[in-house]
Short mmCIF file of C-alpha atoms in Angstrom, two decimals:
data_model
loop_
_atom_site.label_atom_id
_atom_site.label_comp_id
_atom_site.label_asym_id
_atom_site.label_seq_id
_atom_site.Cartn_x
_atom_site.Cartn_y
_atom_site.Cartn_z
CA MET A 1 -1.78 85.56 -120.91
CA THR A 2 -0.47 89.55 -119.58
CA GLN A 3 -2.94 92.69 -120.27
CA ALA A 4 -2.20 94.19 -122.99
CA PRO A 5 -3.97 95.68 -126.43
CA ALA A 6 -5.31 93.21 -128.42
CA ALA A 7 -2.70 92.51 -131.02
CA PRO A 8 -4.07 94.07 -134.50
CA LYS A 9 -5.27 91.55 -137.85
CA ALA A 10 -1.55 91.59 -139.25
CA ALA A 11 0.11 90.77 -136.37
CA ARG A 12 -2.62 87.81 -136.18
CA ARG A 13 -2.47 86.50 -139.30
CA ARG A 14 1.20 86.29 -138.83
CA HIS A 15 1.45 84.75 -135.35
CA ASP A 16 -0.98 81.82 -137.09
CA ARG A 17 1.41 81.65 -140.05
CA GLU A 18 3.74 80.81 -137.60
CA ILE A 19 1.86 78.86 -135.49
CA VAL A 20 0.73 76.76 -137.72
CA ALA A 21 3.87 76.50 -139.63
CA LEU A 22 5.36 74.47 -136.86
CA ALA A 23 2.47 72.93 -135.40
CA VAL A 24 1.47 71.05 -137.69
CA PRO A 25 4.63 69.67 -138.73
CA ALA A 26 5.19 69.09 -135.17
CA PHE A 27 1.58 67.45 -134.61
CA GLY A 28 3.00 64.18 -137.00
CA ALA A 29 6.24 63.78 -134.91
CA LEU A 30 4.57 64.28 -131.37
CA VAL A 31 1.57 61.72 -132.20
CA ALA A 32 4.27 59.21 -132.77
CA GLU A 33 5.01 57.82 -129.44
CA PRO A 34 1.30 57.71 -128.79
CA LEU A 35 0.83 55.58 -131.79
CA PHE A 36 3.55 53.70 -130.65
CA VAL A 37 1.62 53.01 -128.08
CA MET A 38 -1.72 52.28 -130.09
CA ALA A 39 0.08 50.14 -132.65
CA ASP A 40 1.30 48.10 -129.53
CA SER A 41 -2.56 47.83 -127.91
CA ALA A 42 -3.89 47.21 -130.99
CA ILE A 43 -1.52 44.06 -132.23
CA VAL A 44 -1.01 42.30 -128.92
CA GLY A 45 -5.07 43.43 -127.77
CA HIS A 46 -6.02 41.24 -130.36
CA LEU A 47 -3.21 38.30 -128.45
CA GLY A 48 -5.71 38.23 -125.63
CA THR A 49 -6.98 40.56 -122.43
CA ALA A 50 -3.99 39.23 -120.19
CA GLN A 51 -1.33 40.27 -122.23
CA LEU A 52 -3.12 43.94 -122.72
CA ALA A 53 -3.11 43.71 -118.74
CA GLY A 54 0.62 43.23 -119.12
CA LEU A 55 0.98 45.93 -122.11
CA ALA A 56 -0.96 48.39 -119.73
CA VAL A 57 1.65 48.26 -117.16
CA ALA A 58 4.59 47.56 -119.00
CA SER A 59 4.00 50.29 -121.51
CA SER A 60 3.45 53.00 -118.58
CA LEU A 61 6.68 52.02 -116.58
CA LEU A 62 8.43 52.62 -120.30
CA MET A 63 6.64 55.89 -120.96
CA THR A 64 7.94 57.06 -117.23
CA ALA A 65 10.99 55.92 -117.41
CA VAL A 66 11.60 58.39 -121.12
CA SER A 67 8.94 61.32 -119.92
CA VAL A 68 11.02 61.95 -116.96
CA PHE A 69 13.89 62.99 -119.19
CA VAL A 70 11.42 65.23 -121.52
CA PHE A 71 13.36 68.41 -120.60
CA LEU A 72 15.64 67.44 -122.91
CA ALA A 73 13.68 68.37 -125.76
CA TYR A 74 11.87 70.72 -123.59
CA ALA A 75 14.69 73.02 -122.29
CA THR A 76 16.67 72.92 -125.21
CA THR A 77 14.05 74.02 -127.05
CA ALA A 78 13.67 77.51 -125.59
CA ALA A 79 17.75 77.20 -124.86
CA VAL A 80 18.47 76.46 -128.54
CA ALA A 81 15.39 78.78 -129.99
CA ARG A 82 16.82 81.75 -127.55
CA ARG A 83 20.14 81.53 -129.33
CA VAL A 84 18.73 81.61 -132.56
CA GLY A 85 16.26 84.78 -131.70
CA ALA A 86 19.41 86.37 -130.44
CA GLY A 87 21.38 85.59 -133.87
CA ASP A 88 24.31 83.31 -132.86
CA LEU A 89 23.41 79.53 -134.69
CA GLN A 90 26.84 78.17 -133.63
CA SER A 91 26.45 78.75 -129.76
CA ALA A 92 22.86 77.32 -130.23
CA ILE A 93 24.07 73.86 -132.17
CA ARG A 94 26.80 73.31 -129.54
CA GLN A 95 23.91 73.66 -126.85
CA GLY A 96 22.37 70.93 -128.24
CA MET A 97 25.44 68.86 -128.30
CA ASP A 98 24.88 68.75 -124.76
CA GLY A 99 21.70 67.51 -124.75
CA ILE A 100 22.14 64.62 -126.92
CA TRP A 101 25.13 63.67 -125.08
CA LEU A 102 23.23 63.93 -121.08
CA ALA A 103 20.73 61.55 -123.84
CA LEU A 104 22.90 58.80 -123.80
CA LEU A 105 24.69 59.16 -120.08
CA LEU A 106 20.52 58.82 -119.01
CA GLY A 107 19.90 56.27 -121.04
CA ALA A 108 22.33 54.10 -120.33
CA MET A 109 21.62 54.23 -116.13
CA VAL A 110 17.97 53.89 -116.91
CA ILE A 111 18.39 50.54 -118.39
CA ALA A 112 21.11 49.46 -115.36
CA ILE A 113 18.07 50.03 -113.27
CA VAL A 114 15.45 49.02 -115.37
CA LEU A 115 16.62 45.60 -116.29
CA PRO A 116 16.90 43.58 -112.59
CA THR A 117 13.85 45.39 -110.82
CA ALA A 118 11.51 44.76 -113.78
CA PRO A 119 10.04 42.22 -111.84
CA ALA A 120 9.57 44.15 -108.93
CA LEU A 121 8.43 47.37 -110.60
CA VAL A 122 5.16 45.20 -112.38
CA GLU A 123 4.68 43.84 -108.90
CA LEU A 124 4.43 47.20 -107.92
CA PHE A 125 1.75 48.40 -110.40
CA GLY A 126 -0.15 45.59 -109.28
CA ALA A 127 -0.48 43.68 -112.14
CA SER A 128 -2.27 40.82 -111.85
CA HIS A 129 -0.77 37.06 -111.72
CA THR A 130 -2.24 36.50 -115.55
CA ALA A 131 -0.87 39.34 -117.20
CA ALA A 132 2.77 40.05 -114.87
CA PRO A 133 4.33 37.34 -117.37
CA TYR A 134 3.83 39.26 -119.87
CA ALA A 135 4.47 43.22 -118.38
CA ILE A 136 8.02 41.45 -117.33
CA THR A 137 8.96 40.33 -121.01
CA TYR A 138 7.81 43.69 -122.68
CA LEU A 139 9.52 45.87 -119.85
CA ARG A 140 12.34 43.93 -120.31
CA ILE A 141 12.41 44.33 -123.75
CA SER A 142 11.90 47.80 -124.50
CA ALA A 143 14.16 48.49 -121.60
CA LEU A 144 16.93 48.77 -124.65
CA GLY A 145 15.38 50.92 -126.82
CA ILE A 146 15.14 53.76 -123.99
CA PRO A 147 18.70 55.40 -124.98
CA ALA A 148 17.77 55.60 -128.20
CA MET A 149 14.07 57.14 -127.46
CA LEU A 150 16.11 60.12 -125.22
CA VAL A 151 18.31 60.74 -128.28
CA VAL A 152 15.30 61.47 -130.53
CA LEU A 153 14.13 63.39 -127.50
CA ALA A 154 17.37 66.04 -127.40
CA ALA A 155 17.68 66.31 -131.35
CA THR A 156 14.35 67.05 -131.41
CA GLY A 157 14.66 69.71 -129.00
CA VAL A 158 17.83 71.12 -131.17
CA LEU A 159 15.56 70.83 -134.69
CA ARG A 160 12.60 72.63 -132.92
CA GLY A 161 14.74 75.22 -131.33
CA LEU A 162 16.25 75.87 -134.48
CA GLN A 163 12.46 76.39 -136.11
CA ASN A 164 12.68 73.41 -137.85
CA THR A 165 9.75 70.92 -137.41
CA LYS A 166 9.65 69.56 -140.61
CA THR A 167 12.59 67.00 -140.31
CA PRO A 168 11.30 65.29 -137.06
CA LEU A 169 7.91 65.02 -138.57
CA TYR A 170 9.70 63.06 -141.79
CA VAL A 171 11.66 60.88 -139.35
CA ALA A 172 8.30 60.22 -137.03
CA VAL A 173 6.73 59.03 -139.73
CA GLY A 174 9.09 55.94 -140.95
CA GLY A 175 9.50 55.26 -137.39
CA PHE A 176 5.74 54.43 -137.02
CA VAL A 177 5.43 52.60 -140.60
CA ALA A 178 8.46 51.04 -139.47
CA ASN A 179 7.82 50.01 -136.25
CA GLY A 180 3.58 48.79 -137.05
CA ALA A 181 5.79 46.61 -140.01
CA LEU A 182 7.64 45.25 -137.43
CA ASN A 183 5.24 44.40 -134.65
CA ALA A 184 2.78 42.71 -137.19
CA GLY A 185 5.82 40.83 -138.50
CA LEU A 186 7.34 39.52 -135.61
CA VAL A 187 4.33 38.94 -133.58
CA TYR A 188 1.93 37.19 -136.15
CA GLY A 189 4.72 35.97 -138.38
CA ALA A 190 7.08 35.44 -136.27
CA ASP A 191 4.87 34.00 -133.76
CA LEU A 192 6.85 35.80 -130.54
CA GLY A 193 3.70 37.18 -129.13
CA ILE A 194 4.13 39.96 -127.04
CA ALA A 195 8.34 39.35 -127.46
CA GLY A 196 8.15 40.27 -130.85
CA SER A 197 6.13 43.62 -129.97
CA ALA A 198 9.07 45.11 -127.96
CA TRP A 199 11.24 43.87 -130.53
CA GLY A 200 9.95 45.49 -133.23
CA THR A 201 9.55 48.64 -131.32
CA VAL A 202 13.00 48.81 -129.82
CA ILE A 203 14.36 48.71 -133.65
CA ALA A 204 11.98 51.33 -134.83
CA GLN A 205 13.65 54.19 -132.40
CA LEU A 206 17.31 52.60 -132.44
CA THR A 207 16.66 53.48 -136.68
CA MET A 208 14.84 56.87 -135.62
CA ALA A 209 17.76 57.86 -133.16
CA ALA A 210 20.63 57.11 -135.82
CA VAL A 211 18.79 58.96 -138.76
CA TYR A 212 18.76 62.16 -136.00
CA LEU A 213 22.37 61.75 -134.78
CA VAL A 214 23.03 62.48 -138.80
CA VAL A 215 20.73 65.51 -139.26
CA VAL A 216 22.06 67.30 -136.17
CA ALA A 217 26.21 66.22 -136.97
CA ARG A 218 25.91 68.05 -140.31
CA GLY A 219 24.19 70.45 -139.49
CA ALA A 220 27.19 70.81 -136.71
CA ARG A 221 29.59 71.14 -139.40
CA ARG A 222 28.09 73.21 -141.07
CA HIS A 223 27.93 76.27 -138.44
CA GLY A 224 31.52 75.15 -136.87
CA ALA A 225 29.82 73.31 -134.00
CA SER A 226 31.88 70.92 -131.32
CA LEU A 227 30.18 67.42 -131.88
CA ARG A 228 32.53 66.39 -128.52
CA PRO A 229 31.31 65.97 -125.21
CA ASP A 230 31.69 69.00 -123.28
CA ALA A 231 31.84 68.24 -119.21
CA ALA A 232 30.84 71.60 -118.11
CA GLY A 233 28.01 72.02 -120.79
CA ILE A 234 26.61 68.89 -120.15
CA ARG A 235 26.62 70.07 -116.31
CA ALA A 236 24.60 73.40 -117.59
CA CYS A 237 21.68 71.17 -118.87
CA ALA A 238 21.15 69.39 -116.94
CA GLN A 239 21.25 72.01 -114.38
CA ALA A 240 18.62 74.18 -116.35
CA GLY A 241 16.28 70.43 -116.86
CA ALA A 242 16.20 70.27 -113.05
CA PRO A 243 12.71 72.22 -112.47
CA LEU A 244 11.54 70.69 -115.74
CA LEU A 245 12.28 67.00 -114.26
CA VAL A 246 10.55 67.77 -111.32
CA ARG A 247 7.86 68.97 -113.19
CA THR A 248 7.51 65.67 -115.09
CA LEU A 249 8.30 63.54 -111.96
CA SER A 250 5.03 65.38 -110.67
CA LEU A 251 2.84 64.99 -113.37
CA ARG A 252 4.25 60.41 -114.18
CA ALA A 253 3.68 60.47 -110.74
CA ILE A 254 0.20 61.58 -111.35
CA LEU A 255 -0.34 59.25 -114.73
CA MET A 256 1.36 56.29 -112.48
CA ILE A 257 -0.83 56.44 -109.58
CA ALA A 258 -4.03 56.24 -111.94
CA THR A 259 -2.39 53.57 -113.63
CA ALA A 260 -2.35 51.99 -110.24
CA ILE A 261 -5.23 52.27 -109.42
CA ALA A 262 -6.73 51.06 -112.41
CA ALA A 263 -5.19 47.66 -112.07
CA ARG A 264 -6.55 47.21 -108.85
CA LEU A 265 -9.91 47.89 -109.87
CA GLY A 266 -9.94 44.56 -112.24
CA ASP A 267 -8.24 42.99 -115.62
CA ALA A 268 -11.22 44.90 -117.48
CA ASP A 269 -10.34 48.18 -115.97
CA ILE A 270 -6.94 48.15 -116.64
CA ALA A 271 -7.49 46.98 -120.16
CA ALA A 272 -9.62 49.94 -120.85
CA HIS A 273 -7.53 52.37 -119.36
CA GLN A 274 -5.20 51.20 -121.33
CA ILE A 275 -7.23 51.83 -124.69
CA ILE A 276 -8.27 55.26 -123.07
CA ILE A 277 -5.15 56.19 -122.11
CA SER A 278 -3.37 55.39 -125.72
CA LEU A 279 -6.19 58.33 -127.20
CA TRP A 280 -5.55 60.64 -124.66
CA SER A 281 -1.68 60.36 -125.03
CA LEU A 282 -2.58 61.05 -128.83
CA MET A 283 -4.90 63.99 -128.66
CA ALA A 284 -2.91 64.94 -125.69
CA PHE A 285 0.37 64.88 -127.88
CA ALA A 286 -1.91 66.70 -130.54
CA LEU A 287 -2.73 69.73 -127.89
CA ASP A 288 1.07 70.05 -127.92
CA ALA A 289 1.52 70.28 -131.24
CA ILE A 290 0.92 74.02 -130.69
CA ALA A 291 2.16 74.16 -127.19
CA ILE A 292 5.83 73.33 -128.95
CA ALA A 293 4.79 75.79 -131.53
CA GLY A 294 5.02 77.77 -128.31
CA GLN A 295 8.55 76.71 -127.01
CA ALA A 296 10.04 77.85 -130.26
CA ILE A 297 8.39 80.78 -131.17
CA ILE A 298 8.25 82.67 -127.25
CA GLY A 299 11.87 81.86 -126.86
CA ARG A 300 13.05 83.59 -130.31
CA TYR A 301 10.72 86.45 -129.47
CA LEU A 302 12.58 87.00 -126.40
CA GLY A 303 15.91 86.13 -127.20
CA ALA A 304 15.52 89.11 -129.75
CA ASP A 305 14.39 91.40 -126.75
CA ASP A 306 10.76 91.32 -128.40
CA ALA A 307 8.56 91.06 -125.62
CA GLN A 308 5.48 92.66 -126.78
CA GLY A 309 5.68 89.85 -129.49
CA ALA A 310 5.93 86.97 -126.88
CA ARG A 311 2.84 88.47 -125.27
CA ASP A 312 1.15 88.80 -128.40
CA ALA A 313 2.06 85.01 -129.08
CA CYS A 314 0.88 83.63 -126.56
CA ARG A 315 -2.45 85.06 -126.46
CA ARG A 316 -3.21 83.41 -130.01
CA MET A 317 -1.93 79.81 -128.80
CA VAL A 318 -4.23 80.01 -126.26
CA GLN A 319 -7.29 80.91 -128.50
CA TRP A 320 -6.33 77.95 -130.53
CA GLY A 321 -5.50 75.52 -128.00
CA ILE A 322 -9.19 76.60 -126.76
CA ALA A 323 -10.79 75.80 -130.35
CA ALA A 324 -8.69 72.86 -130.79
CA GLY A 325 -9.83 71.50 -127.89
CA VAL A 326 -13.78 71.31 -128.46
CA VAL A 327 -12.59 69.73 -131.51
CA LEU A 328 -11.10 66.85 -130.08
CA GLY A 329 -13.96 66.43 -127.71
CA LEU A 330 -16.50 66.15 -130.35
CA LEU A 331 -14.32 63.80 -131.90
CA VAL A 332 -14.46 61.36 -129.24
CA ILE A 333 -17.91 62.00 -128.48
CA VAL A 334 -19.66 60.96 -132.01
CA SER A 335 -16.46 58.38 -132.48
CA ARG A 336 -16.55 56.47 -129.33
CA PRO A 337 -18.79 53.43 -130.09
CA LEU A 338 -16.26 52.36 -133.34
CA PHE A 339 -13.04 53.57 -131.50
CA ILE A 340 -13.16 50.84 -128.61
CA PRO A 341 -13.43 48.04 -131.13
CA LEU A 342 -10.74 48.20 -132.16
CA PHE A 343 -8.83 47.37 -129.96
CA THR A 344 -11.00 44.86 -128.09
CA ASN A 345 -13.94 42.42 -128.44
CA ASP A 346 -14.11 41.97 -125.03
CA GLN A 347 -17.65 43.19 -123.61
CA ALA A 348 -16.74 43.75 -120.13
CA VAL A 349 -13.72 45.99 -121.58
CA GLN A 350 -15.79 48.04 -123.65
CA SER A 351 -18.68 48.66 -121.40
CA VAL A 352 -16.04 49.46 -119.02
CA ALA A 353 -14.48 52.36 -121.16
CA LEU A 354 -17.34 54.10 -122.91
CA PRO A 355 -18.72 56.22 -120.33
CA ALA A 356 -14.56 56.67 -118.71
CA LEU A 357 -14.40 58.40 -122.62
CA LEU A 358 -17.55 60.63 -122.01
CA MET A 359 -15.35 62.53 -119.66
CA VAL A 360 -12.25 62.55 -121.41
CA ALA A 361 -14.24 64.40 -124.13
CA LEU A 362 -15.42 66.77 -121.81
CA SER A 363 -12.28 67.61 -120.63
CA GLN A 364 -10.31 68.38 -123.60
CA PRO A 365 -11.10 72.82 -124.16
CA VAL A 366 -9.32 72.77 -120.27
CA CYS A 367 -6.42 70.59 -121.45
CA GLY A 368 -5.98 72.73 -125.04
CA ILE A 369 -5.48 75.50 -122.33
CA VAL A 370 -3.25 73.88 -120.26
CA PHE A 371 -0.95 72.42 -122.84
CA VAL A 372 -0.29 76.08 -124.67
CA LEU A 373 0.73 77.93 -121.64
CA ASP A 374 3.05 75.04 -120.36
CA GLY A 375 4.79 75.12 -123.58
CA VAL A 376 4.75 79.41 -123.41
CA LEU A 377 5.80 79.12 -119.55
CA MET A 378 8.71 76.12 -120.84
CA GLY A 379 9.52 78.21 -124.36
CA ALA A 380 10.20 81.36 -122.10
CA GLY A 381 12.34 79.17 -119.60
CA ASP A 382 10.13 79.72 -116.62
CA GLY A 383 10.89 76.46 -115.17
CA PRO A 384 10.78 76.70 -111.19
CA TYR A 385 7.35 78.01 -111.68
CA LEU A 386 6.34 74.75 -113.43
CA ALA A 387 7.71 72.57 -111.13
CA TRP A 388 6.23 73.83 -108.33
CA ALA A 389 2.67 74.11 -110.09
CA MET A 390 2.80 70.90 -110.40
CA LEU A 391 3.31 69.63 -107.30
CA ALA A 392 0.53 71.27 -106.02
CA THR A 393 -1.56 69.67 -108.86
CA LEU A 394 -0.02 66.02 -107.57
CA ALA A 395 -1.26 67.13 -104.20
CA VAL A 396 -4.47 67.88 -104.29
CA PHE A 397 -5.13 65.25 -107.05
CA THR A 398 -4.02 62.07 -104.99
CA PRO A 399 -6.26 62.26 -101.97
CA VAL A 400 -9.14 62.45 -104.45
CA ALA A 401 -7.91 59.67 -106.69
CA LEU A 402 -6.88 57.73 -104.16
CA LEU A 403 -11.00 57.83 -102.60
CA VAL A 404 -12.15 56.22 -106.24
CA PRO A 405 -11.66 52.40 -105.01
CA VAL A 406 -13.13 53.16 -101.70
CA PHE A 407 -16.81 54.78 -102.88
CA GLY A 408 -16.55 52.02 -105.95
CA GLY A 409 -16.45 55.24 -108.36
CA GLY A 410 -14.73 53.02 -111.09
CA LEU A 411 -13.10 53.59 -114.26
CA THR A 412 -15.09 56.80 -115.38
CA ALA A 413 -14.72 58.11 -111.47
CA LEU A 414 -10.83 58.00 -111.95
CA TRP A 415 -11.10 59.69 -114.94
CA GLY A 416 -12.80 62.18 -113.19
CA ALA A 417 -10.06 62.82 -111.05
CA MET A 418 -7.88 62.90 -114.00
CA THR A 419 -10.04 66.06 -115.21
CA LEU A 420 -10.12 67.79 -111.71
CA MET A 421 -5.95 67.22 -112.06
CA MET A 422 -6.27 69.37 -115.21
CA THR A 423 -8.32 71.81 -114.00
CA VAL A 424 -6.12 72.59 -111.06
CA ARG A 425 -3.82 72.71 -113.32
CA MET A 426 -5.06 75.36 -115.75
CA LEU A 427 -5.65 77.69 -112.94
CA THR A 428 -2.23 77.33 -111.94
CA LEU A 429 -0.42 77.94 -115.31
CA TRP A 430 -3.99 80.82 -116.33
CA LEU A 431 -2.80 82.45 -112.83
CA ARG A 432 1.50 82.96 -113.75
CA SER A 433 1.01 83.84 -117.84
CA ARG A 434 -1.38 86.99 -116.54
CA SER A 435 1.33 88.18 -114.24
CA GLY A 436 3.70 88.75 -117.02
CA ARG A 437 6.82 87.64 -114.72
CA TRP A 438 7.60 84.88 -117.41
CA ILE A 439 8.51 87.67 -119.53
CA VAL A 440 12.60 87.62 -119.40
CA THR A 441 14.49 88.38 -122.73
CA GLY A 442 17.87 88.01 -123.79
CA ALA A 443 19.61 85.29 -125.32
CA THR A 444 19.80 83.34 -121.94
CA ARG A 445 17.89 83.78 -119.42
#
């Protein structure tokens, strides 16, 4: 955070109200994605360890295919929020429509790549012979929902930039309920196995995307913004998101390396890793709710030329992130023995997961700082720095993680490497926030 006098109590209360108003509904919307994976894991896990191991590999690949384009949400949120702060709602929504069209184009490209290469991708991840067929089945079916998932990202960014996180909450809750019901019905009722889980998720994703498109189209008509694709605008969105794409690719590379190493440790380890990564993702998205509020609030303050408001909001959100991380860490420590049996009855998987979860719990305060500062810098449009910082983090993490199988540290050591990764991220983001170089005011950066 920048060097500045502490905000008065009245200002802190104002920031608290803004954070709560945006972060609480954003939390509900953000956890939909890991809850989808957790629901799939709980349902598929009771089919068998091989099926759960296959789901672990396939879902990691899918999350990578979608999450590399998370800039569709993050960059759109920042750009729209700046224009809202400057009082130009028509331009704000037009910016968002460009992002949605870009999402559709990127989704079509990803499908064209994933469908024919699914077996090679699964093999690359080191899935065992027993798990690979299930991974390929789930990956190929679920890939059909990728365009819808990218549209959801872009449309969510539009609404967040407009300071509206309630609508994404309603859509996410509806999507989660539909996903759970469809998965249970198709996996067990229709006896489709892991394929039923994939089809249930795809149908839920398509429904969510359709609802978002209706909401954004209504807002565009209300403010006189065009719905037609604009080549120049789509190009501008892609260029603005390029640094965040590098940042996200680096982060996904870290997660892919972790999954590949866990897969090579054995089926019990990769199954335990799938359970842990589901919980880690849930907590990450919970912390990211504060970061989402930061993106919208910081963008609005900077768009309105209020640099001091942005500084004060940054400081307060970091305090929130630390407190939330401490609470989440304590909850994980207390609930470990109760959480794991929900996903598997395999004693080998449970014994591997328990000590690794303790490492996850201890890292949560660090995660709280990381996610909040990440959101602040995204809201400021400081993408190039985020890209370089994440590349540096990848360079530190990779050799440490690759040594885990060599020294026989197991899954707990692998999650120790993940904790090191988050610590490096915290240091790079903290140094940038202290410098104040991220503060650039105006409707555009």
